[in-house]
XYZ file of C-alpha atoms in Angstrom:
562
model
C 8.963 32.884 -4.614
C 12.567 34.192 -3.157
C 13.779 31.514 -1.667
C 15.365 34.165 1.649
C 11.440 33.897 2.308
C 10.576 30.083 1.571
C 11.242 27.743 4.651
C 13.196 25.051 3.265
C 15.818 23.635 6.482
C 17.885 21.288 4.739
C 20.856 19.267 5.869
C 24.098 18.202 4.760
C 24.285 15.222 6.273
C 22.169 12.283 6.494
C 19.551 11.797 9.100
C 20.483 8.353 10.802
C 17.136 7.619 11.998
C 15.378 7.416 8.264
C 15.249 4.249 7.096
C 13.977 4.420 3.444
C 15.658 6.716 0.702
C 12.426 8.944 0.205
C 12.681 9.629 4.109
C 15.960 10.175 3.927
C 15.752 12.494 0.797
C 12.685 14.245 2.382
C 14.385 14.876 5.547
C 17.465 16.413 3.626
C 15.291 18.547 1.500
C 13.592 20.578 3.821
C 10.023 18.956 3.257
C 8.895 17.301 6.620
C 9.739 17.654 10.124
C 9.300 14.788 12.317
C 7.003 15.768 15.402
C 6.120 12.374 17.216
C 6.659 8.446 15.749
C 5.006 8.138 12.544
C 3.885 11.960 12.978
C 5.215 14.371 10.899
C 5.267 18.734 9.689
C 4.354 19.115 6.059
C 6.490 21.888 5.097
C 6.523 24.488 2.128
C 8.030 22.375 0.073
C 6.090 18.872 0.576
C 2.694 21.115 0.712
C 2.527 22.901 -3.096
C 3.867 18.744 -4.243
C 0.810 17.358 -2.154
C -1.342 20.258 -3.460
C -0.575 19.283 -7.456
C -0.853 15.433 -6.641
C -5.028 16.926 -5.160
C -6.004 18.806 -8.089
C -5.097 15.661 -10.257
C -6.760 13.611 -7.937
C -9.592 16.305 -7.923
C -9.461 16.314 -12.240
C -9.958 12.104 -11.974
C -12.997 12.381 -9.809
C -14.900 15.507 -11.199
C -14.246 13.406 -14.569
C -16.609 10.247 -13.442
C -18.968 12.738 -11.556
C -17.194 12.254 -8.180
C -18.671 15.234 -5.704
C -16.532 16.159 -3.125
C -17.284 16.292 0.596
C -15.774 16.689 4.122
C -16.683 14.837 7.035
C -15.623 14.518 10.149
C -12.505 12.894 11.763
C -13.863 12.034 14.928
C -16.307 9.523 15.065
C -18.789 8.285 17.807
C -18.204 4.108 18.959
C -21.920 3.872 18.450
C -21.706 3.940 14.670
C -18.491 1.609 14.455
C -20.535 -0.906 16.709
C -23.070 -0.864 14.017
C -20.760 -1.812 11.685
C -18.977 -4.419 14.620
C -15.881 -2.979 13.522
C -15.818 -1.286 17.250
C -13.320 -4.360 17.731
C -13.026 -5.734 15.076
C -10.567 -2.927 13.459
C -8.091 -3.375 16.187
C -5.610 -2.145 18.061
C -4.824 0.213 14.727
C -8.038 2.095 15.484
C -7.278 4.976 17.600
C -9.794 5.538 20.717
C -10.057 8.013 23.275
C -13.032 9.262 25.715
C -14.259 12.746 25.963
C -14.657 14.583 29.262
C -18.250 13.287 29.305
C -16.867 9.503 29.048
C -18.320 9.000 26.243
C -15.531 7.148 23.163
C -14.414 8.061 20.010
C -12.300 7.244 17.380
C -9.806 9.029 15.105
C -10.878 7.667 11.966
C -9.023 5.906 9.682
C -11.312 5.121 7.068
C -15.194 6.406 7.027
C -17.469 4.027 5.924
C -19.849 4.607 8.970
C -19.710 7.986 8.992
C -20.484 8.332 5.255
C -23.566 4.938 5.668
C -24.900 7.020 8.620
C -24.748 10.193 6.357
C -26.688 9.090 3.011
C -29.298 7.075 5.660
C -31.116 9.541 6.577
C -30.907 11.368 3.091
C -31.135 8.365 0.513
C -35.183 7.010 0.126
C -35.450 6.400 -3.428
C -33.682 4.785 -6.368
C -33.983 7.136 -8.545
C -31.541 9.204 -6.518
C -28.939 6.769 -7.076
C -25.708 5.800 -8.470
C -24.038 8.383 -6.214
C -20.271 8.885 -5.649
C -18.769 11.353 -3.189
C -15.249 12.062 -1.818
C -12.884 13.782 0.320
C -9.219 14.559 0.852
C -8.433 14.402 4.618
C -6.043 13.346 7.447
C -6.854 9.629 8.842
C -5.553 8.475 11.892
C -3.676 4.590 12.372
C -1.898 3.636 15.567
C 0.742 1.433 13.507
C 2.605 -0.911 15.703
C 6.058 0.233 14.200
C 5.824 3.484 11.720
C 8.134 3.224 9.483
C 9.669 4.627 6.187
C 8.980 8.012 6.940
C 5.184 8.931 5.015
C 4.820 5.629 3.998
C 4.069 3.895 7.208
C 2.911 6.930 9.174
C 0.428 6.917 12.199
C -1.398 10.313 10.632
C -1.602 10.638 6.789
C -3.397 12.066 4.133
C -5.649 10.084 2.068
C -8.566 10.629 -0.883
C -11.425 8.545 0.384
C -14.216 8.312 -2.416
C -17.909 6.027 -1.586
C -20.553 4.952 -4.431
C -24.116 3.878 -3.936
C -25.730 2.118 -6.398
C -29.619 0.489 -6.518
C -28.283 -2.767 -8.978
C -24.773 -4.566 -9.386
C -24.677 -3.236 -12.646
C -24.190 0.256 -11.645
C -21.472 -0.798 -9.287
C -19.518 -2.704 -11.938
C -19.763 0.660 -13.957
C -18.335 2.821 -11.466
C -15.780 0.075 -9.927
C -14.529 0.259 -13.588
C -15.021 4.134 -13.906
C -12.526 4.558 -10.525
C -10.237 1.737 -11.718
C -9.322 3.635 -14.980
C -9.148 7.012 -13.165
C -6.915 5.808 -10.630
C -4.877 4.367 -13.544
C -4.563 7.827 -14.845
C -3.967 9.347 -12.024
C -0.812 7.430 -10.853
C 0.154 7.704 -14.631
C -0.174 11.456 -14.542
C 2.035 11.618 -11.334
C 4.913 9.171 -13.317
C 4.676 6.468 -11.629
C 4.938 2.788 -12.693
C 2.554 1.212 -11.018
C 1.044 -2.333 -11.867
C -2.658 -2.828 -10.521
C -3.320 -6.589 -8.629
C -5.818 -8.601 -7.013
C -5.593 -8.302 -3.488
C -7.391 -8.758 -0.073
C -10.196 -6.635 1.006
C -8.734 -6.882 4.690
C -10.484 -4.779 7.053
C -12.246 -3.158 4.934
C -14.722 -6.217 3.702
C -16.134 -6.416 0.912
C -16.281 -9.173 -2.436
C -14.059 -7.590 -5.193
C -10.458 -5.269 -4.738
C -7.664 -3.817 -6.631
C -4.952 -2.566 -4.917
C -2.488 -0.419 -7.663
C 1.453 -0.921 -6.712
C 4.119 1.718 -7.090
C 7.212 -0.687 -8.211
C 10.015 0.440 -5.648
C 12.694 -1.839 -3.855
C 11.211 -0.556 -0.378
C 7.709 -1.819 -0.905
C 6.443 -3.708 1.533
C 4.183 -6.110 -0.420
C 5.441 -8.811 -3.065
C 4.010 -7.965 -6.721
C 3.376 -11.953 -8.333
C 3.020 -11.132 -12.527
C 4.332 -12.686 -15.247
C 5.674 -10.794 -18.728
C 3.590 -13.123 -21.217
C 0.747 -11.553 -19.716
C -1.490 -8.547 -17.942
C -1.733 -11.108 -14.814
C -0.613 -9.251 -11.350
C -1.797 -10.110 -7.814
C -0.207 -9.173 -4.398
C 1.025 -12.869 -2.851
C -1.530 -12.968 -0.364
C -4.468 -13.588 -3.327
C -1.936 -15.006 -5.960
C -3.435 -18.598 -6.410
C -1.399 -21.610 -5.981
C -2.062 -24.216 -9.307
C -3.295 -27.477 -8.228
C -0.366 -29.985 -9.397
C -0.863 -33.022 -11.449
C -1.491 -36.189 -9.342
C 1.656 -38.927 -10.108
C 1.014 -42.079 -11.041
C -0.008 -44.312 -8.096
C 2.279 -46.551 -6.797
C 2.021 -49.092 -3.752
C 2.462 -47.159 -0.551
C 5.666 -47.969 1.281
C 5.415 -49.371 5.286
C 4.054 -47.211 8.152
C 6.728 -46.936 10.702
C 7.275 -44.441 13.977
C 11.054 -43.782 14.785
C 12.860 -41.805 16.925
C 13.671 -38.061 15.825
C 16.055 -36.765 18.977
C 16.792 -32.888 18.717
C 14.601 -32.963 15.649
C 11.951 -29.820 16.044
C 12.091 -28.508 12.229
C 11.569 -29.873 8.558
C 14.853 -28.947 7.794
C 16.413 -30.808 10.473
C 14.125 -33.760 9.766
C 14.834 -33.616 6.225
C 18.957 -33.425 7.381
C 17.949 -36.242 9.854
C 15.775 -38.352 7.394
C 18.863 -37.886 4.357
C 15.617 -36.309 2.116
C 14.678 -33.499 0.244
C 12.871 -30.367 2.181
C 10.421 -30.373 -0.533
C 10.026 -34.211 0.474
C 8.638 -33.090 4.296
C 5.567 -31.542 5.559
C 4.720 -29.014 8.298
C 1.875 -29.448 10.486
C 0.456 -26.523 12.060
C -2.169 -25.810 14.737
C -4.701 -22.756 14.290
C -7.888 -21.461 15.409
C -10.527 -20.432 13.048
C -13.305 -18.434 14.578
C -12.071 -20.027 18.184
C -12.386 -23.667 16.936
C -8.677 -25.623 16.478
C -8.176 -27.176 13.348
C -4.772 -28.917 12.339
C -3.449 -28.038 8.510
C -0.479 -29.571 6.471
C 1.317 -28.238 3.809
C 4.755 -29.199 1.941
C 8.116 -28.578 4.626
C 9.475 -25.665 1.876
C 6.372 -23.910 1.788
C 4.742 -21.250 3.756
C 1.141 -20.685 5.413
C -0.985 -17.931 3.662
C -3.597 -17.036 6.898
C -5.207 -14.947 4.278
C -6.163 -18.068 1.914
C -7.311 -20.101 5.465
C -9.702 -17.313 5.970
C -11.003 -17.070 3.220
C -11.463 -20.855 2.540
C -13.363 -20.982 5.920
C -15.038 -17.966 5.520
C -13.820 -16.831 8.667
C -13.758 -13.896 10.443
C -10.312 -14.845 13.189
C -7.622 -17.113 12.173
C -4.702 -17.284 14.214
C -1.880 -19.772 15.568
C -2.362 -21.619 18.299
C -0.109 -20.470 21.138
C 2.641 -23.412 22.686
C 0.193 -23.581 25.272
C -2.764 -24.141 23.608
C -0.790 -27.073 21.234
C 0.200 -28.765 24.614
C -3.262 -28.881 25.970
C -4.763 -30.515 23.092
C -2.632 -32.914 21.776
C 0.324 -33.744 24.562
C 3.067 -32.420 22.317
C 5.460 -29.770 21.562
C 5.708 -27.597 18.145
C 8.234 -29.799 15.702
C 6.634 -33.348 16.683
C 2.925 -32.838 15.622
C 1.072 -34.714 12.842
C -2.302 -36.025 11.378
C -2.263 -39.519 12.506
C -4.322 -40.500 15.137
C -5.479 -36.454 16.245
C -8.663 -35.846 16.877
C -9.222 -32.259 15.150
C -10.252 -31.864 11.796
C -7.510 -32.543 9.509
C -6.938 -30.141 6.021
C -4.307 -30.819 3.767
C -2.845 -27.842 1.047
C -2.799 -29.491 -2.554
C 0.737 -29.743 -2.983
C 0.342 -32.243 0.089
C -2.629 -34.107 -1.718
C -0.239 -35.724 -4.498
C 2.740 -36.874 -2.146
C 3.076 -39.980 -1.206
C 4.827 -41.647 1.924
C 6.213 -38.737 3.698
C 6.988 -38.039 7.023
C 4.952 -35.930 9.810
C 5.041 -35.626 13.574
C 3.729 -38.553 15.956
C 2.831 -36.243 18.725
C 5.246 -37.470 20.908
C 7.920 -34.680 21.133
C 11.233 -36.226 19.623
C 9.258 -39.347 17.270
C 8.121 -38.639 13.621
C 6.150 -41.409 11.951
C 7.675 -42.581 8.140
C 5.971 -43.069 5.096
C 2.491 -41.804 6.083
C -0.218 -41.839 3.700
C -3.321 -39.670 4.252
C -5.132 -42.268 1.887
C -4.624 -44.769 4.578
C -3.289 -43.646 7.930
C -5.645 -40.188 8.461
C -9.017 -38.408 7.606
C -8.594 -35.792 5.866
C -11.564 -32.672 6.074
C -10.933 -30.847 2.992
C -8.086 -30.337 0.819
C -7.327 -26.811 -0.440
C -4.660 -23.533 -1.489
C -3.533 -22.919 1.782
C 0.259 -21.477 1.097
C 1.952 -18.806 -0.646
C 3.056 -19.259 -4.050
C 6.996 -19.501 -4.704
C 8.731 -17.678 -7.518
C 9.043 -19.949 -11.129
C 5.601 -21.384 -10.214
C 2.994 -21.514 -13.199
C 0.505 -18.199 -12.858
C -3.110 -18.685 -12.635
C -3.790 -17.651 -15.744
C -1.323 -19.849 -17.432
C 0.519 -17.780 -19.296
C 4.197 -18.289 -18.217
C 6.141 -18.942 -14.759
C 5.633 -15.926 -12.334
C 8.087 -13.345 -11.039
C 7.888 -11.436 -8.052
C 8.765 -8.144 -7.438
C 8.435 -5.374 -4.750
C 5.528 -2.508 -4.155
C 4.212 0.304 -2.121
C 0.295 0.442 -1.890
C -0.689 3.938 -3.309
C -4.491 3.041 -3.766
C -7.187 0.653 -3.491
C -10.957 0.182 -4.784
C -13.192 -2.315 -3.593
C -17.086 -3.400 -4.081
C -18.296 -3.121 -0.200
C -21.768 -4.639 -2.017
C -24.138 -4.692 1.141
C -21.451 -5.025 3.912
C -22.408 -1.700 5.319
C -26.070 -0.828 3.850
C -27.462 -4.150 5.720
C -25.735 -3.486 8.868
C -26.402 0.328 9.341
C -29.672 -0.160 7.942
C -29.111 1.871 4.739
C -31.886 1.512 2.244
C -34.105 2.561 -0.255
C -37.278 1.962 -2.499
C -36.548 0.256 -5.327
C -38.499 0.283 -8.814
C -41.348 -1.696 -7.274
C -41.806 0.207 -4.117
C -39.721 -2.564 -1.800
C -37.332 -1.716 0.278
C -33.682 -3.441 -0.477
C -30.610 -2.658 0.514
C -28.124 -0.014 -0.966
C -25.355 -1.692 -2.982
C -21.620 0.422 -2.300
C -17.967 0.949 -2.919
C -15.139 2.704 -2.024
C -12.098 3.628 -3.333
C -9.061 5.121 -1.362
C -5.782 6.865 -2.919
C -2.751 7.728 0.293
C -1.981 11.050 -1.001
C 1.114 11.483 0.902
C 1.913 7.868 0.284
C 1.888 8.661 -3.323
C 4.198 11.627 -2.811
C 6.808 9.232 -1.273
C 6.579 6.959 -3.864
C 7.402 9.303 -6.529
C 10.575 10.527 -4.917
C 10.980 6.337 -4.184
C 10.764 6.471 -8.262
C 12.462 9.518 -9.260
C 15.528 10.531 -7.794
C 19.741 10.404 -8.078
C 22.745 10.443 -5.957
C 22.369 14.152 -5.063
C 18.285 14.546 -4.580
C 14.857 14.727 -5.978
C 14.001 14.956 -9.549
C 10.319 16.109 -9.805
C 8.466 15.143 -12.635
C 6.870 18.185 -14.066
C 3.088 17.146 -13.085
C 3.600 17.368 -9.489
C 6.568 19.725 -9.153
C 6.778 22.074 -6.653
C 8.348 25.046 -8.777
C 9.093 24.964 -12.816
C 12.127 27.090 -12.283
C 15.292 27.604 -9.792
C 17.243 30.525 -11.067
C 20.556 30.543 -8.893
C 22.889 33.566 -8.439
C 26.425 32.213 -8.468
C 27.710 35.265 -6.162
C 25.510 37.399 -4.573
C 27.929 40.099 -4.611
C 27.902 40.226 -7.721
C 25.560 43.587 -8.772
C 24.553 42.417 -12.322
C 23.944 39.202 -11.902
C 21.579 40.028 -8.634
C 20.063 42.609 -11.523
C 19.176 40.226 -14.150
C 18.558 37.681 -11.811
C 15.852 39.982 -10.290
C 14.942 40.585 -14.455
C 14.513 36.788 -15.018
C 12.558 36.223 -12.206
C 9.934 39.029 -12.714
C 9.734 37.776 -16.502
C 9.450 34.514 -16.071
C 6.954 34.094 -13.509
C 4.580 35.279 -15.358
C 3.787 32.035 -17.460
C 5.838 29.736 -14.860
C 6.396 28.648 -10.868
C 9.925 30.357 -10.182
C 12.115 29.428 -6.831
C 14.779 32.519 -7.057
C 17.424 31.378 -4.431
C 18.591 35.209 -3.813
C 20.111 34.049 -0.441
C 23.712 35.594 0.728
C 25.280 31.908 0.774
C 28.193 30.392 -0.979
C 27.451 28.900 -4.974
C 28.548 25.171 -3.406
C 25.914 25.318 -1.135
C 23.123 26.919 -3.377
C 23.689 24.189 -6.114
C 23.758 21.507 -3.912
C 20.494 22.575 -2.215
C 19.044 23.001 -6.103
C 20.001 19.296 -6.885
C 17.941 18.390 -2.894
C 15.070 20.168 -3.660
C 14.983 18.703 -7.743
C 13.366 21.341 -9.531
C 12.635 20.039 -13.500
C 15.125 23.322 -14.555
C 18.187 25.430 -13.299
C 19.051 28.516 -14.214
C 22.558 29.768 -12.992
C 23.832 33.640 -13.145
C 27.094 33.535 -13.263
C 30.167 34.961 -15.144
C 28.945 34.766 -18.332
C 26.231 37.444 -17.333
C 29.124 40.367 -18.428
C 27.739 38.712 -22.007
C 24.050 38.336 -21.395
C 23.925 34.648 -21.019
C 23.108 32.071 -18.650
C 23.675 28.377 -17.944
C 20.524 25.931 -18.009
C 20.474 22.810 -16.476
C 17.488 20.406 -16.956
C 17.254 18.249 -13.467
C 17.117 14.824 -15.173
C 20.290 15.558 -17.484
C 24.109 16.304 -16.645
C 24.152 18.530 -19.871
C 23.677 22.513 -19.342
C 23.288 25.017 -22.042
C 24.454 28.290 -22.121
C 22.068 30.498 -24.002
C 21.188 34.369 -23.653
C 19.283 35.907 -21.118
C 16.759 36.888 -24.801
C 16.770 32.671 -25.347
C 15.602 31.361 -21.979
C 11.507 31.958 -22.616
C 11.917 30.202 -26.028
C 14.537 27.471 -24.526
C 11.542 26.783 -21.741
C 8.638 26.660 -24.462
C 10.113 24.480 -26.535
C 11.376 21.861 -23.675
C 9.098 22.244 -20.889
């Protein structure tokens, strides 16, 4: 491709508004145009890298018998009300009504779409396991998109869905899409780490989510290096500490706390250790209050809550709400004498005399001990667990570091099938159920994670899986009639065995190379003096070393190194 005829617009400066380095560096480069928040222009350059990263994606799923699809983006509120994710989604799910008044959503997953789709196709068994896919554009109304593609309001993802008559045949293909997904992100070069995680909105028993490592992530990595162990912090578990050895419990007393509204300035106030407080908080589970302690220096997980009460809802319970029920402000609440159920996080269960609110705003009671003072409901992992803590497994002390969500699989199991009325005959001729899963890849996520990965001060360095073009032969001077000749030469030859960007445009050699090193292709080619004796300069992209070779070398020097 001449590059007089590519559109590639970039910039010299650096676009203010982009707030990660593979927005930035796609902004620069020519690749996207932003058309609305979180809404962006794929251009030339960003659509031959998204069209490599499909056909690997494509490769993966033909492998494990993956059959490919395309269904619709907009869907009907009827079938999301069968699943009662009509509101239950929320505010991400985009709605609108057509001129009939009748609603619709821009989809941003399809679950319904494909349950009402294999419904009225599906009878038997014997028709099953089943795994299709798609590669499309999903819509989600973020609240703040962010980080150019990676926090984008329209995107494009690979959906995939498996049907299965047994558990069994899930397992197989949950660990069928795990692997491919593994060697997918490995083909595309990046370092990924795959971790428990939380099935969110999408329900379901069982989830990986796999985890570009990049500074910009947005989710916290928890792993440890004496082992394969790796969960995202909202599922890492929490050990349960040893219990100390009991000792007699020191005197209940209520004192005055004045300006006192935090555990820090209780701890300040009380001459103790942070670690030494706790923090009551107020929230409502499926729209009943409950009250919940954990230690002052750690922090709620809402994620573990829900889970522990197998709850649909959980959410903090507003000023308001805290006043109405138990005559008190935020800062000066506590166990003793409340009436709502009372749950304690482990780390709480082993302290002895410590300090908690007397719901009275500005008193804190001393040297409470829920052996003695309270009731407690149930004790349980209700935080997030802190860096140096021992990991589940037990191999070592974990470490956290920072990812971007590329993909996820999860067993759905009947979530969908019982709800949308999706079965089949089994065996014996009874109708049961079809068990599912589904398994999503962000394709343009994944193509901002790679420049996230692979990159330099000057631009993009495409790994050679997912590279736009093999090849940038550069004219030095245009004016120049020989070097325009056996640039023209080159670029005729070697296109025939590789992808060639020939930047033949009338500009000056500063501004040529420096849109080379943008753009990253994997080699450089530069016509220059050195033409008058048939050779040329080669640069590899991820090297500061060129090589001047002749014009007779340059098929061999690309065989051998490519």
């Amino acid at each position: 491709m001449r590059q007089s005829k590519m559109f590639i617009p970039t910039m010299r400066e650096t676009p203010q508004d982009a707030d990660s380095l593979s927005h930035r560096l796609m902004l620069k480069s020519g690749m996207i145009k932003q058309m609305a928040s979180g809404i962006y222009t794929y251009l030339p350059i960003t659509k031959l890298v998204l069209n490599n990263i499909e056909h690997i994606v494509r490769e993966e799923m033909n492998n494990i018998d993956g059959v490919e699809i395309h269904m619709p983006v907009l869907h009907s509120r009827e079938l999301w009300e069968e699943s009662g994710r009509w509101q239950a989604y929320g505010d991400e799910l985009m709605r609108m009504k057509d001129r009939h008044e009748r609603e619709f959503a821009l989809a941003p997953t399809h679950e319904e779409m494909i349950t009402a789709l294999l419904r009225d196709e599906l009878k038997s068994y014997k028709k099953l396991p089943l795994t299709l896919f798609q590669i499309q554009t999903k819509f989600r109304d973020e609240r703040r998109p962010r980080f150019g593609l990676l926090r984008g309001r329209e995107f494009i993802m690979k959906d995939a869905y498996s049907f299965h008559s047994n558990e069994e045949s899930l397992d197989v293909t949950y660990h069928d899409m795990y692997e491919a997904y593994a060697r997918i992100f490995s083909r595309v070069s990046l370092e990924y780490r795959a971790v428990e995680a939380d099935s969110g909105a999408i329900g379901g028993s069982h989830t990986h989510e796999f985890m570009a490592l990049a500074d910009i992530g947005e989710d916290t990595i928890v792993y440890t290096t004496e082992s394969n162990y790796a969960a995202n912090i909202e599922k890492a578990y929490c050990p349960v500490p040893e219990p100390p050895e009991l000792s007699a419990m020191k005197a209940f007393d209520k004192v005055a706390t004045p300006g006192v509204t935090s555990c820090q300035t209780l701890a300040d106030f009380l001459e103790i250790n942070l670690e030494e407080t706790t923090k009551t908080m107020i929230l409502k589970v499926d729209g009943d209050f409950i009250m919940l302690l954990i230690r002052g220096d750690h922090e709620l997980n809402d994620i573990k809550v829900r889970d522990y009460f197998g709850a649909q809802d959980v959410e903090f319970a507003t000023d308001a709400d805290i006043r109405d029920t138990l005559n008190a402000s935020p800062g000066s609440l506590g166990p003793v004498g409340t009436e709502l159920p009372v749950y304690i996080d482990h780390q709480v269960k082993i302290m002895p005399d410590y300090p908690t609110g007397a719901n009275v705003d500005e008193y804190h009671y001393i040297n409470v001990n829920h052996e003695r003072d309270f009731e407690v409901a149930g004790y349980g992992d209700f935080r997030f667990i802190t860096e140096g803590e021992m990991a589940e497994d037990g191999s070592g002390k974990v470490k956290f570091m920072r990812g971007i969500e590329v993909g996820q699989v999860f067993k759905l199991g009947t979530k969908y099938s019982e709800s949308m009325n999706l079965h089949v005959l089994d065996e014996n001729g009874r109708s049961v159920p079809v068990l599912m899963g589904c398994y999503g890849i962000g394709i343009s996520r994944t193509l901002s994670a790679i420049i996230e990965s692979h990159h330099d001060g000057r631009g993009i360095i495409w790994p050679k899986s997912v590279t736009p073009f093999d090849v940038h032969i550069v004219t030095a001077n245009h004016k120049d009639g020989l070097a325009r000749e056996e640039a023209e030469t080159l670029y005729e030859s070697l296109s025939q065995d590789y992808n060639v960007l020939y930047d033949d445009r009338k500009e000056r050699a500063g501004v040529k190379f420096a849109d080379s090193d943008l753009i990253g292709l994997p080699y450089r080619i530069v016509i220059g003096r050195s033409i008058k004796e048939g050779k040329v300069e080669v640069k590899p992209r991820d090297s500061e070393t060129a090589v001047e070779i002749g014009t007779e070398e340059v098929h061999g020097y690309l065989e051998k190194n490519y």
